[in-house]
């Protein structure tokens, strides 16, 4: 199938839910993807933080192949070895005691919201059902997670939203304190807001939220769908802040390219879920768990990938700050942690993303004017240099206009 035919057929047969770029990607390896036209692209999108080990990492491919020859799917009526092994790995390397597997970040957050309500009603009182979340947050596109998210643009047209969510400014503990009511059961936050503009909390914010939750007997839920699995230089972003949540959600990088989500919780909180109260048909499927085991073990091997993430994250921010110095009329701010980095600009991000794509580099933008960089954790200095050179050319062109 050539590119023109693919675009025509996509328009005919696929629902119009994405503004897709006019390229047909056919192959990926490491940091690079190739189109059906034979064009090569350096990928700084990484499947929106999914491809933590790069495209088609050999170990992940072999793990999937081996599992596919053994068992593709049964049901959660039965015990499944890869599911148990992945859960054990996650528990051994996090605060959590129990894991629930699902298929996506939205489904993980749905599960976290349901678990928190169930626990709070049983342990704290029948009227406890409200959550406090942050403006500009993003927790998924199902109705409950749209309601939890603090961005009106995603909610418009789908009203009324599910009741029970109050939104406060991110990074302001006083606003959370003011929003607490007798009905509040928990606080739901991203450690770093990704889709909302790569907004990094001040160093004390999350520990302040943790302390407040302890004092007011609220559950603290962290959405690590984008920040988890080494993206910020530690396995989970909460480790940077010296705290632990009560519930944590994961997805994106967990499967290294295959769809899997997970909701983790402490033993006490997880005990609110009993058989038949919650479930999912495909969650914890043997195939995706085999991939997840390989991803997690590879990240943990000698700590190399996490160290690489920290080094390359610092190098990326250094190169982007150099562009900020050279183009003060275009670049407003550079922020992020590890390899989740945003560059705030004075221009619309869409045209810049298109121009970079024409020059062989895939990047992403969010919140209108934030260029977002989420490369695989295996990114090298030469890749970052290529990105910086392309951005420099693009910014020079913008200055001449």
mmCIF file of C-alpha atoms in Angstrom:
data_model
loop_
_atom_site.group_PDB
_atom_site.id
_atom_site.type_symbol
_atom_site.label_atom_id
_atom_site.label_comp_id
_atom_site.label_asym_id
_atom_site.label_seq_id
_atom_site.Cartn_x
_atom_site.Cartn_y
_atom_site.Cartn_z
ATOM 1 C CA UNK A 1 0.000 0.000 0.000
ATOM 2 C CA UNK A 2 1.493 3.393 -0.963
ATOM 3 C CA UNK A 3 1.118 6.558 1.105
ATOM 4 C CA UNK A 4 -1.548 8.184 -1.087
ATOM 5 C CA UNK A 5 -3.724 5.067 -1.029
ATOM 6 C CA UNK A 6 -3.251 4.661 2.724
ATOM 7 C CA UNK A 7 -4.349 8.238 3.428
ATOM 8 C CA UNK A 8 -7.421 7.814 1.179
ATOM 9 C CA UNK A 9 -8.394 4.523 2.818
ATOM 10 C CA UNK A 10 -7.812 5.925 6.312
ATOM 11 C CA UNK A 11 -10.142 8.804 5.491
ATOM 12 C CA UNK A 12 -12.753 6.338 4.214
ATOM 13 C CA UNK A 13 -12.624 3.678 6.910
ATOM 14 C CA UNK A 14 -11.220 5.169 10.144
ATOM 15 C CA UNK A 15 -13.196 7.413 12.451
ATOM 16 C CA UNK A 16 -11.964 10.964 12.330
ATOM 17 C CA UNK A 17 -10.521 11.098 15.853
ATOM 18 C CA UNK A 18 -6.921 12.082 15.063
ATOM 19 C CA UNK A 19 -5.250 14.791 12.988
ATOM 20 C CA UNK A 20 -2.775 12.405 11.399
ATOM 21 C CA UNK A 21 0.368 13.584 9.613
ATOM 22 C CA UNK A 22 0.598 12.618 5.901
ATOM 23 C CA UNK A 23 3.212 9.888 6.319
ATOM 24 C CA UNK A 24 2.801 6.107 6.423
ATOM 25 C CA UNK A 25 5.239 4.629 8.933
ATOM 26 C CA UNK A 26 6.252 1.080 8.177
ATOM 27 C CA UNK A 27 9.356 0.183 10.168
ATOM 28 C CA UNK A 28 11.118 1.212 13.377
ATOM 29 C CA UNK A 29 14.437 0.400 15.008
ATOM 30 C CA UNK A 30 15.966 2.093 18.036
ATOM 31 C CA UNK A 31 15.581 5.870 17.730
ATOM 32 C CA UNK A 32 14.468 5.784 14.101
ATOM 33 C CA UNK A 33 11.355 5.038 12.054
ATOM 34 C CA UNK A 34 11.008 4.746 8.285
ATOM 35 C CA UNK A 35 8.060 5.629 6.068
ATOM 36 C CA UNK A 36 6.662 3.645 3.152
ATOM 37 C CA UNK A 37 8.269 6.282 0.905
ATOM 38 C CA UNK A 38 11.673 5.344 2.290
ATOM 39 C CA UNK A 39 12.117 8.500 4.359
ATOM 40 C CA UNK A 40 14.000 8.181 7.649
ATOM 41 C CA UNK A 41 12.897 10.008 10.789
ATOM 42 C CA UNK A 42 14.570 10.537 14.142
ATOM 43 C CA UNK A 43 11.798 9.940 16.686
ATOM 44 C CA UNK A 44 11.567 12.351 19.637
ATOM 45 C CA UNK A 45 7.899 11.473 20.192
ATOM 46 C CA UNK A 46 8.516 7.834 21.101
ATOM 47 C CA UNK A 47 4.846 6.888 20.783
ATOM 48 C CA UNK A 48 4.095 9.634 23.350
ATOM 49 C CA UNK A 49 6.490 8.216 25.941
ATOM 50 C CA UNK A 50 5.647 4.581 25.122
ATOM 51 C CA UNK A 51 8.828 3.400 23.389
ATOM 52 C CA UNK A 52 11.134 3.653 26.420
ATOM 53 C CA UNK A 53 13.603 1.154 24.954
ATOM 54 C CA UNK A 54 13.270 2.413 21.389
ATOM 55 C CA UNK A 55 11.499 0.788 18.497
ATOM 56 C CA UNK A 56 11.486 -3.012 18.269
ATOM 57 C CA UNK A 57 13.995 -3.588 21.068
ATOM 58 C CA UNK A 58 15.410 -7.083 20.341
ATOM 59 C CA UNK A 59 14.752 -8.431 23.848
ATOM 60 C CA UNK A 60 11.119 -7.263 23.811
ATOM 61 C CA UNK A 61 10.569 -8.728 20.348
ATOM 62 C CA UNK A 62 12.002 -12.104 21.415
ATOM 63 C CA UNK A 63 9.924 -12.120 24.619
ATOM 64 C CA UNK A 64 6.737 -11.507 22.623
ATOM 65 C CA UNK A 65 7.676 -14.152 20.047
ATOM 66 C CA UNK A 66 8.365 -16.776 22.711
ATOM 67 C CA UNK A 67 5.167 -16.021 24.600
ATOM 68 C CA UNK A 68 3.110 -15.994 21.379
ATOM 69 C CA UNK A 69 4.242 -19.558 20.704
ATOM 70 C CA UNK A 70 3.208 -20.646 24.203
ATOM 71 C CA UNK A 71 -0.060 -18.914 25.191
ATOM 72 C CA UNK A 72 -1.762 -15.845 23.671
ATOM 73 C CA UNK A 73 -4.763 -15.409 25.927
ATOM 74 C CA UNK A 74 -6.923 -17.270 28.386
ATOM 75 C CA UNK A 75 -8.899 -15.347 30.984
ATOM 76 C CA UNK A 76 -8.398 -13.856 34.387
ATOM 77 C CA UNK A 77 -10.428 -16.821 35.650
ATOM 78 C CA UNK A 78 -7.053 -18.601 35.677
ATOM 79 C CA UNK A 79 -3.539 -17.928 36.973
ATOM 80 C CA UNK A 80 -1.090 -16.691 34.319
ATOM 81 C CA UNK A 81 2.657 -16.920 34.966
ATOM 82 C CA UNK A 82 3.814 -13.719 33.157
ATOM 83 C CA UNK A 83 1.132 -11.682 34.955
ATOM 84 C CA UNK A 84 2.259 -12.923 38.357
ATOM 85 C CA UNK A 85 5.945 -12.335 37.514
ATOM 86 C CA UNK A 86 5.348 -8.764 36.306
ATOM 87 C CA UNK A 87 3.229 -7.939 39.358
ATOM 88 C CA UNK A 88 5.985 -9.267 41.638
ATOM 89 C CA UNK A 89 8.607 -7.129 39.858
ATOM 90 C CA UNK A 90 6.473 -3.988 40.169
ATOM 91 C CA UNK A 91 5.776 -4.610 43.854
ATOM 92 C CA UNK A 92 9.431 -5.325 44.632
ATOM 93 C CA UNK A 93 10.512 -2.033 43.022
ATOM 94 C CA UNK A 94 7.771 0.316 44.233
ATOM 95 C CA UNK A 95 5.836 1.340 47.348
ATOM 96 C CA UNK A 96 2.939 -0.919 46.379
ATOM 97 C CA UNK A 97 1.787 -4.292 47.669
ATOM 98 C CA UNK A 98 -0.753 -5.237 44.999
ATOM 99 C CA UNK A 99 -1.219 -4.713 41.247
ATOM 100 C CA UNK A 100 -4.260 -4.654 38.977
ATOM 101 C CA UNK A 101 -3.517 -4.951 35.259
ATOM 102 C CA UNK A 102 -5.578 -3.338 32.509
ATOM 103 C CA UNK A 103 -5.027 -2.059 28.974
ATOM 104 C CA UNK A 104 -4.337 1.683 29.067
ATOM 105 C CA UNK A 105 -3.634 4.711 31.216
ATOM 106 C CA UNK A 106 -7.266 5.805 31.169
ATOM 107 C CA UNK A 107 -8.369 2.365 32.321
ATOM 108 C CA UNK A 108 -5.725 2.404 35.068
ATOM 109 C CA UNK A 109 -6.970 5.784 36.286
ATOM 110 C CA UNK A 110 -10.590 4.572 36.160
ATOM 111 C CA UNK A 111 -9.548 1.650 38.345
ATOM 112 C CA UNK A 112 -7.729 3.984 40.742
ATOM 113 C CA UNK A 113 -10.770 6.250 41.052
ATOM 114 C CA UNK A 114 -13.062 3.279 41.693
ATOM 115 C CA UNK A 115 -10.695 1.734 44.250
ATOM 116 C CA UNK A 116 -10.307 5.038 46.112
ATOM 117 C CA UNK A 117 -14.085 5.533 46.305
ATOM 118 C CA UNK A 118 -14.663 1.963 47.454
ATOM 119 C CA UNK A 119 -11.969 2.170 50.125
ATOM 120 C CA UNK A 120 -13.047 5.608 51.333
ATOM 121 C CA UNK A 121 -16.716 4.682 51.617
ATOM 122 C CA UNK A 122 -15.841 1.600 53.654
ATOM 123 C CA UNK A 123 -13.030 3.004 55.773
ATOM 124 C CA UNK A 124 -13.815 6.704 56.085
ATOM 125 C CA UNK A 125 -17.548 7.158 55.586
ATOM 126 C CA UNK A 126 -20.338 6.608 53.052
ATOM 127 C CA UNK A 127 -20.309 10.233 51.829
ATOM 128 C CA UNK A 128 -16.663 10.182 50.762
ATOM 129 C CA UNK A 129 -16.568 10.264 46.966
ATOM 130 C CA UNK A 130 -15.055 13.565 45.800
ATOM 131 C CA UNK A 131 -11.569 14.073 44.346
ATOM 132 C CA UNK A 132 -9.394 17.117 44.030
ATOM 133 C CA UNK A 133 -7.343 17.211 40.847
ATOM 134 C CA UNK A 134 -5.374 19.902 39.067
ATOM 135 C CA UNK A 135 -6.165 22.379 36.357
ATOM 136 C CA UNK A 136 -4.353 21.515 33.104
ATOM 137 C CA UNK A 137 -4.123 17.873 34.165
ATOM 138 C CA UNK A 138 -4.827 14.981 31.794
ATOM 139 C CA UNK A 139 -5.906 11.562 33.058
ATOM 140 C CA UNK A 140 -7.459 9.940 29.974
ATOM 141 C CA UNK A 141 -10.410 10.146 27.606
ATOM 142 C CA UNK A 142 -13.046 7.944 29.234
ATOM 143 C CA UNK A 143 -15.881 9.870 30.882
ATOM 144 C CA UNK A 144 -14.595 9.530 34.445
ATOM 145 C CA UNK A 145 -11.024 10.400 33.503
ATOM 146 C CA UNK A 146 -12.199 13.324 31.332
ATOM 147 C CA UNK A 147 -14.050 14.546 34.425
ATOM 148 C CA UNK A 148 -10.900 14.127 36.500
ATOM 149 C CA UNK A 149 -8.789 15.978 33.955
ATOM 150 C CA UNK A 150 -8.583 19.718 34.290
ATOM 151 C CA UNK A 151 -8.798 20.749 30.630
ATOM 152 C CA UNK A 152 -12.096 22.075 29.292
ATOM 153 C CA UNK A 153 -11.047 21.559 25.662
ATOM 154 C CA UNK A 154 -11.254 17.776 26.102
ATOM 155 C CA UNK A 155 -14.593 17.936 27.959
ATOM 156 C CA UNK A 156 -16.409 20.234 25.522
ATOM 157 C CA UNK A 157 -19.318 18.485 23.817
ATOM 158 C CA UNK A 158 -19.366 15.571 26.242
ATOM 159 C CA UNK A 159 -21.080 17.351 29.133
ATOM 160 C CA UNK A 160 -22.333 16.785 31.716
ATOM 161 C CA UNK A 161 -19.147 15.541 33.296
ATOM 162 C CA UNK A 162 -19.226 12.916 36.024
ATOM 163 C CA UNK A 163 -19.791 14.647 39.376
ATOM 164 C CA UNK A 164 -17.267 14.533 42.193
ATOM 165 C CA UNK A 165 -14.179 16.330 40.842
ATOM 166 C CA UNK A 166 -12.871 19.724 41.947
ATOM 167 C CA UNK A 167 -10.017 21.328 40.016
ATOM 168 C CA UNK A 168 -7.431 23.598 41.596
ATOM 169 C CA UNK A 169 -4.266 25.306 40.265
ATOM 170 C CA UNK A 170 -1.277 22.941 40.072
ATOM 171 C CA UNK A 171 1.629 23.632 42.430
ATOM 172 C CA UNK A 172 -0.361 25.517 45.086
ATOM 173 C CA UNK A 173 -0.973 23.558 48.292
ATOM 174 C CA UNK A 174 -3.230 26.286 49.713
ATOM 175 C CA UNK A 175 -5.716 25.725 46.881
ATOM 176 C CA UNK A 176 -6.000 22.033 47.742
ATOM 177 C CA UNK A 177 -6.564 22.903 51.393
ATOM 178 C CA UNK A 178 -9.379 25.292 50.435
ATOM 179 C CA UNK A 179 -11.031 22.724 48.140
ATOM 180 C CA UNK A 180 -11.314 19.957 50.761
ATOM 181 C CA UNK A 181 -14.891 19.239 51.859
ATOM 182 C CA UNK A 182 -16.393 16.591 54.161
ATOM 183 C CA UNK A 183 -17.010 14.571 50.962
ATOM 184 C CA UNK A 184 -13.401 14.589 49.722
ATOM 185 C CA UNK A 185 -11.837 11.132 49.546
ATOM 186 C CA UNK A 186 -8.626 11.773 47.621
ATOM 187 C CA UNK A 187 -6.228 13.960 45.654
ATOM 188 C CA UNK A 188 -5.314 12.892 42.118
ATOM 189 C CA UNK A 189 -2.218 14.438 40.509
ATOM 190 C CA UNK A 190 0.412 13.845 37.850
ATOM 191 C CA UNK A 191 3.911 14.256 39.371
ATOM 192 C CA UNK A 192 4.739 16.291 36.250
ATOM 193 C CA UNK A 193 1.926 17.485 34.012
ATOM 194 C CA UNK A 194 2.808 16.141 30.560
ATOM 195 C CA UNK A 195 -0.059 16.927 28.225
ATOM 196 C CA UNK A 196 -0.822 20.092 30.174
ATOM 197 C CA UNK A 197 2.485 21.671 29.176
ATOM 198 C CA UNK A 198 5.294 19.776 30.950
ATOM 199 C CA UNK A 199 4.654 21.585 34.230
ATOM 200 C CA UNK A 200 7.148 20.567 36.935
ATOM 201 C CA UNK A 201 6.148 20.957 40.608
ATOM 202 C CA UNK A 202 8.280 22.949 42.989
ATOM 203 C CA UNK A 203 10.418 20.621 45.166
ATOM 204 C CA UNK A 204 8.156 20.727 48.250
ATOM 205 C CA UNK A 205 4.746 20.536 46.552
ATOM 206 C CA UNK A 206 4.216 16.773 46.433
ATOM 207 C CA UNK A 207 5.514 16.262 49.981
ATOM 208 C CA UNK A 208 3.118 19.008 51.123
ATOM 209 C CA UNK A 209 0.263 17.166 49.397
ATOM 210 C CA UNK A 210 1.324 13.918 51.044
ATOM 211 C CA UNK A 211 1.379 15.539 54.482
ATOM 212 C CA UNK A 212 -2.011 17.162 53.911
ATOM 213 C CA UNK A 213 -3.506 13.834 52.812
ATOM 214 C CA UNK A 214 -2.149 12.210 55.985
ATOM 215 C CA UNK A 215 -3.578 14.934 58.197
ATOM 216 C CA UNK A 216 -7.021 14.956 56.529
ATOM 217 C CA UNK A 217 -7.232 11.190 55.917
ATOM 218 C CA UNK A 218 -7.323 11.518 52.129
ATOM 219 C CA UNK A 219 -5.932 9.080 49.596
ATOM 220 C CA UNK A 220 -3.084 10.370 47.448
ATOM 221 C CA UNK A 221 -3.258 9.048 43.891
ATOM 222 C CA UNK A 222 -0.373 9.643 41.495
ATOM 223 C CA UNK A 223 -0.935 9.302 37.755
ATOM 224 C CA UNK A 224 2.476 8.098 36.518
ATOM 225 C CA UNK A 225 1.160 7.006 33.137
ATOM 226 C CA UNK A 226 3.576 9.350 31.366
ATOM 227 C CA UNK A 227 6.249 9.855 34.036
ATOM 228 C CA UNK A 228 6.642 6.207 35.038
ATOM 229 C CA UNK A 229 9.030 3.508 33.838
ATOM 230 C CA UNK A 230 12.206 5.580 34.026
ATOM 231 C CA UNK A 231 11.005 8.574 32.003
ATOM 232 C CA UNK A 232 12.230 11.115 34.593
ATOM 233 C CA UNK A 233 15.496 9.353 35.464
ATOM 234 C CA UNK A 234 14.082 7.255 38.292
ATOM 235 C CA UNK A 235 11.829 4.254 37.831
ATOM 236 C CA UNK A 236 8.888 6.295 39.167
ATOM 237 C CA UNK A 237 8.754 10.096 39.421
ATOM 238 C CA UNK A 238 7.553 10.059 43.050
ATOM 239 C CA UNK A 239 11.035 8.830 44.033
ATOM 240 C CA UNK A 240 12.415 12.309 43.275
ATOM 241 C CA UNK A 241 10.281 13.838 46.010
ATOM 242 C CA UNK A 242 10.802 11.496 48.973
ATOM 243 C CA UNK A 243 7.163 10.456 49.169
ATOM 244 C CA UNK A 244 4.966 7.489 48.336
ATOM 245 C CA UNK A 245 1.363 7.611 47.117
ATOM 246 C CA UNK A 246 -1.462 5.322 48.215
ATOM 247 C CA UNK A 247 -2.385 4.482 44.631
ATOM 248 C CA UNK A 248 -0.309 4.807 41.451
ATOM 249 C CA UNK A 249 -1.263 4.292 37.820
ATOM 250 C CA UNK A 250 1.033 3.204 34.995
ATOM 251 C CA UNK A 251 0.748 2.497 31.256
ATOM 252 C CA UNK A 252 2.654 3.944 28.247
ATOM 253 C CA UNK A 253 6.246 2.765 28.812
ATOM 254 C CA UNK A 254 5.257 -0.308 30.826
ATOM 255 C CA UNK A 255 4.938 -2.508 27.737
ATOM 256 C CA UNK A 256 7.616 -0.810 25.643
ATOM 257 C CA UNK A 257 5.250 -0.618 22.661
ATOM 258 C CA UNK A 258 2.392 -2.968 23.458
ATOM 259 C CA UNK A 259 -0.790 -1.822 25.248
ATOM 260 C CA UNK A 260 -0.815 -2.455 28.977
ATOM 261 C CA UNK A 261 -1.856 -0.438 32.018
ATOM 262 C CA UNK A 262 -1.546 -1.066 35.731
ATOM 263 C CA UNK A 263 -2.983 0.306 38.955
ATOM 264 C CA UNK A 264 -0.856 -0.275 42.058
ATOM 265 C CA UNK A 265 -1.882 0.246 45.670
ATOM 266 C CA UNK A 266 -0.900 -0.392 49.252
ATOM 267 C CA UNK A 267 -2.170 -3.579 50.876
ATOM 268 C CA UNK A 268 -4.684 -1.721 53.051
ATOM 269 C CA UNK A 269 -6.257 0.256 50.201
ATOM 270 C CA UNK A 270 -6.189 -2.590 47.666
ATOM 271 C CA UNK A 271 -8.160 -4.722 50.116
ATOM 272 C CA UNK A 272 -11.296 -2.767 49.172
ATOM 273 C CA UNK A 273 -11.410 -4.640 45.854
ATOM 274 C CA UNK A 274 -13.015 -8.065 46.156
ATOM 275 C CA UNK A 275 -13.749 -10.596 43.376
ATOM 276 C CA UNK A 276 -16.294 -9.339 40.801
ATOM 277 C CA UNK A 277 -16.122 -5.716 41.987
ATOM 278 C CA UNK A 278 -13.810 -4.715 39.152
ATOM 279 C CA UNK A 279 -12.210 -6.427 36.172
ATOM 280 C CA UNK A 280 -11.184 -6.360 32.522
ATOM 281 C CA UNK A 281 -11.076 -9.028 29.829
ATOM 282 C CA UNK A 282 -7.651 -8.398 28.353
ATOM 283 C CA UNK A 283 -5.826 -6.838 31.318
ATOM 284 C CA UNK A 284 -2.678 -8.739 32.216
ATOM 285 C CA UNK A 285 -2.741 -10.706 28.995
ATOM 286 C CA UNK A 286 0.261 -13.120 28.791
ATOM 287 C CA UNK A 287 1.671 -11.426 25.683
ATOM 288 C CA UNK A 288 1.791 -7.889 27.085
ATOM 289 C CA UNK A 289 3.013 -9.080 30.491
ATOM 290 C CA UNK A 290 5.899 -10.910 28.818
ATOM 291 C CA UNK A 291 6.827 -7.619 27.148
ATOM 292 C CA UNK A 292 6.435 -5.738 30.459
ATOM 293 C CA UNK A 293 8.726 -8.154 32.310
ATOM 294 C CA UNK A 294 11.419 -7.635 29.685
ATOM 295 C CA UNK A 295 11.041 -3.848 29.715
ATOM 296 C CA UNK A 296 11.268 -3.651 33.506
ATOM 297 C CA UNK A 297 14.207 -6.045 33.767
ATOM 298 C CA UNK A 298 16.052 -4.200 30.991
ATOM 299 C CA UNK A 299 15.529 -0.819 32.693
ATOM 300 C CA UNK A 300 16.777 -2.224 35.999
ATOM 301 C CA UNK A 301 19.881 -3.918 34.578
ATOM 302 C CA UNK A 302 22.852 -2.205 36.243
ATOM 303 C CA UNK A 303 20.851 1.045 36.351
ATOM 304 C CA UNK A 304 22.404 1.931 32.997
ATOM 305 C CA UNK A 305 19.271 3.139 31.243
ATOM 306 C CA UNK A 306 18.180 5.331 34.150
ATOM 307 C CA UNK A 307 21.666 6.888 34.306
ATOM 308 C CA UNK A 308 21.540 7.363 30.539
ATOM 309 C CA UNK A 309 18.146 9.045 30.909
ATOM 310 C CA UNK A 310 19.523 11.513 33.468
ATOM 311 C CA UNK A 311 22.627 12.322 31.397
ATOM 312 C CA UNK A 312 20.765 12.708 28.133
ATOM 313 C CA UNK A 313 17.973 14.671 29.802
ATOM 314 C CA UNK A 314 20.517 17.157 31.135
ATOM 315 C CA UNK A 315 22.182 17.349 27.715
ATOM 316 C CA UNK A 316 18.840 17.902 25.976
ATOM 317 C CA UNK A 317 17.895 20.709 28.376
ATOM 318 C CA UNK A 318 21.362 22.244 27.935
ATOM 319 C CA UNK A 319 21.006 22.267 24.119
ATOM 320 C CA UNK A 320 17.468 23.669 24.286
ATOM 321 C CA UNK A 321 18.547 26.384 26.735
ATOM 322 C CA UNK A 322 21.296 27.293 24.278
ATOM 323 C CA UNK A 323 18.578 27.834 21.663
ATOM 324 C CA UNK A 324 16.630 29.903 24.191
ATOM 325 C CA UNK A 325 19.680 32.146 24.574
ATOM 326 C CA UNK A 326 20.118 32.467 20.799
ATOM 327 C CA UNK A 327 16.403 33.002 20.033
ATOM 328 C CA UNK A 328 14.965 35.007 22.955
ATOM 329 C CA UNK A 329 12.066 36.258 20.828
ATOM 330 C CA UNK A 330 10.942 32.665 20.128
ATOM 331 C CA UNK A 331 11.873 30.533 23.157
ATOM 332 C CA UNK A 332 10.261 31.515 26.473
ATOM 333 C CA UNK A 333 11.155 28.611 28.755
ATOM 334 C CA UNK A 334 12.709 25.143 28.848
ATOM 335 C CA UNK A 335 11.534 22.780 31.590
ATOM 336 C CA UNK A 336 11.234 19.132 32.472
ATOM 337 C CA UNK A 337 12.925 16.243 34.207
ATOM 338 C CA UNK A 338 14.837 13.352 32.685
ATOM 339 C CA UNK A 339 13.596 12.811 29.148
ATOM 340 C CA UNK A 340 10.220 14.495 29.550
ATOM 341 C CA UNK A 341 11.113 17.990 28.411
ATOM 342 C CA UNK A 342 9.055 20.936 27.204
ATOM 343 C CA UNK A 343 10.065 24.110 25.367
ATOM 344 C CA UNK A 344 7.601 26.990 25.623
ATOM 345 C CA UNK A 345 7.662 29.192 22.551
ATOM 346 C CA UNK A 346 5.973 32.363 21.365
ATOM 347 C CA UNK A 347 4.697 30.665 18.187
ATOM 348 C CA UNK A 348 2.077 28.028 17.440
ATOM 349 C CA UNK A 349 3.676 24.609 17.801
ATOM 350 C CA UNK A 350 1.919 22.919 14.856
ATOM 351 C CA UNK A 351 3.848 24.563 11.985
ATOM 352 C CA UNK A 352 7.177 23.962 13.754
ATOM 353 C CA UNK A 353 6.350 20.272 14.232
ATOM 354 C CA UNK A 354 5.508 20.031 10.510
ATOM 355 C CA UNK A 355 8.752 21.721 9.460
ATOM 356 C CA UNK A 356 10.831 19.474 11.722
ATOM 357 C CA UNK A 357 9.083 16.444 10.215
ATOM 358 C CA UNK A 358 9.993 17.626 6.720
ATOM 359 C CA UNK A 359 13.606 17.774 7.920
ATOM 360 C CA UNK A 360 13.542 14.244 9.310
ATOM 361 C CA UNK A 361 12.826 14.787 13.007
ATOM 362 C CA UNK A 362 9.548 13.875 14.710
ATOM 363 C CA UNK A 363 8.549 16.049 17.648
ATOM 364 C CA UNK A 364 5.268 16.806 19.382
ATOM 365 C CA UNK A 365 3.548 19.903 20.730
ATOM 366 C CA UNK A 366 0.955 20.375 23.431
ATOM 367 C CA UNK A 367 -1.043 23.200 25.004
ATOM 368 C CA UNK A 368 -0.711 25.080 21.693
ATOM 369 C CA UNK A 369 2.800 26.418 22.144
ATOM 370 C CA UNK A 370 4.813 23.860 24.097
ATOM 371 C CA UNK A 371 7.173 21.681 22.056
ATOM 372 C CA UNK A 372 7.330 18.359 23.922
ATOM 373 C CA UNK A 373 10.254 15.914 23.672
ATOM 374 C CA UNK A 374 9.826 12.293 24.883
ATOM 375 C CA UNK A 375 12.495 10.256 23.066
ATOM 376 C CA UNK A 376 13.294 6.637 23.907
ATOM 377 C CA UNK A 377 15.587 6.413 26.935
ATOM 378 C CA UNK A 378 18.317 5.062 24.655
ATOM 379 C CA UNK A 379 18.706 8.446 22.913
ATOM 380 C CA UNK A 380 22.319 9.488 22.238
ATOM 381 C CA UNK A 381 24.087 12.863 22.146
ATOM 382 C CA UNK A 382 24.311 12.723 18.351
ATOM 383 C CA UNK A 383 20.525 12.379 18.174
ATOM 384 C CA UNK A 384 20.032 15.402 20.437
ATOM 385 C CA UNK A 385 22.569 17.357 18.374
ATOM 386 C CA UNK A 386 20.571 16.546 15.223
ATOM 387 C CA UNK A 387 17.351 17.707 16.894
ATOM 388 C CA UNK A 388 18.997 20.946 18.081
ATOM 389 C CA UNK A 389 20.445 21.646 14.622
ATOM 390 C CA UNK A 390 17.030 21.196 12.984
ATOM 391 C CA UNK A 391 15.344 23.443 15.566
ATOM 392 C CA UNK A 392 18.057 26.060 15.037
ATOM 393 C CA UNK A 393 17.375 26.052 11.283
ATOM 394 C CA UNK A 394 13.648 26.333 11.871
ATOM 395 C CA UNK A 395 14.038 29.197 14.355
ATOM 396 C CA UNK A 396 16.368 31.061 11.951
ATOM 397 C CA UNK A 397 13.667 30.753 9.274
ATOM 398 C CA UNK A 398 11.051 32.094 11.666
ATOM 399 C CA UNK A 399 13.249 35.077 12.533
ATOM 400 C CA UNK A 400 13.595 35.955 8.835
ATOM 401 C CA UNK A 401 9.832 35.978 8.275
#
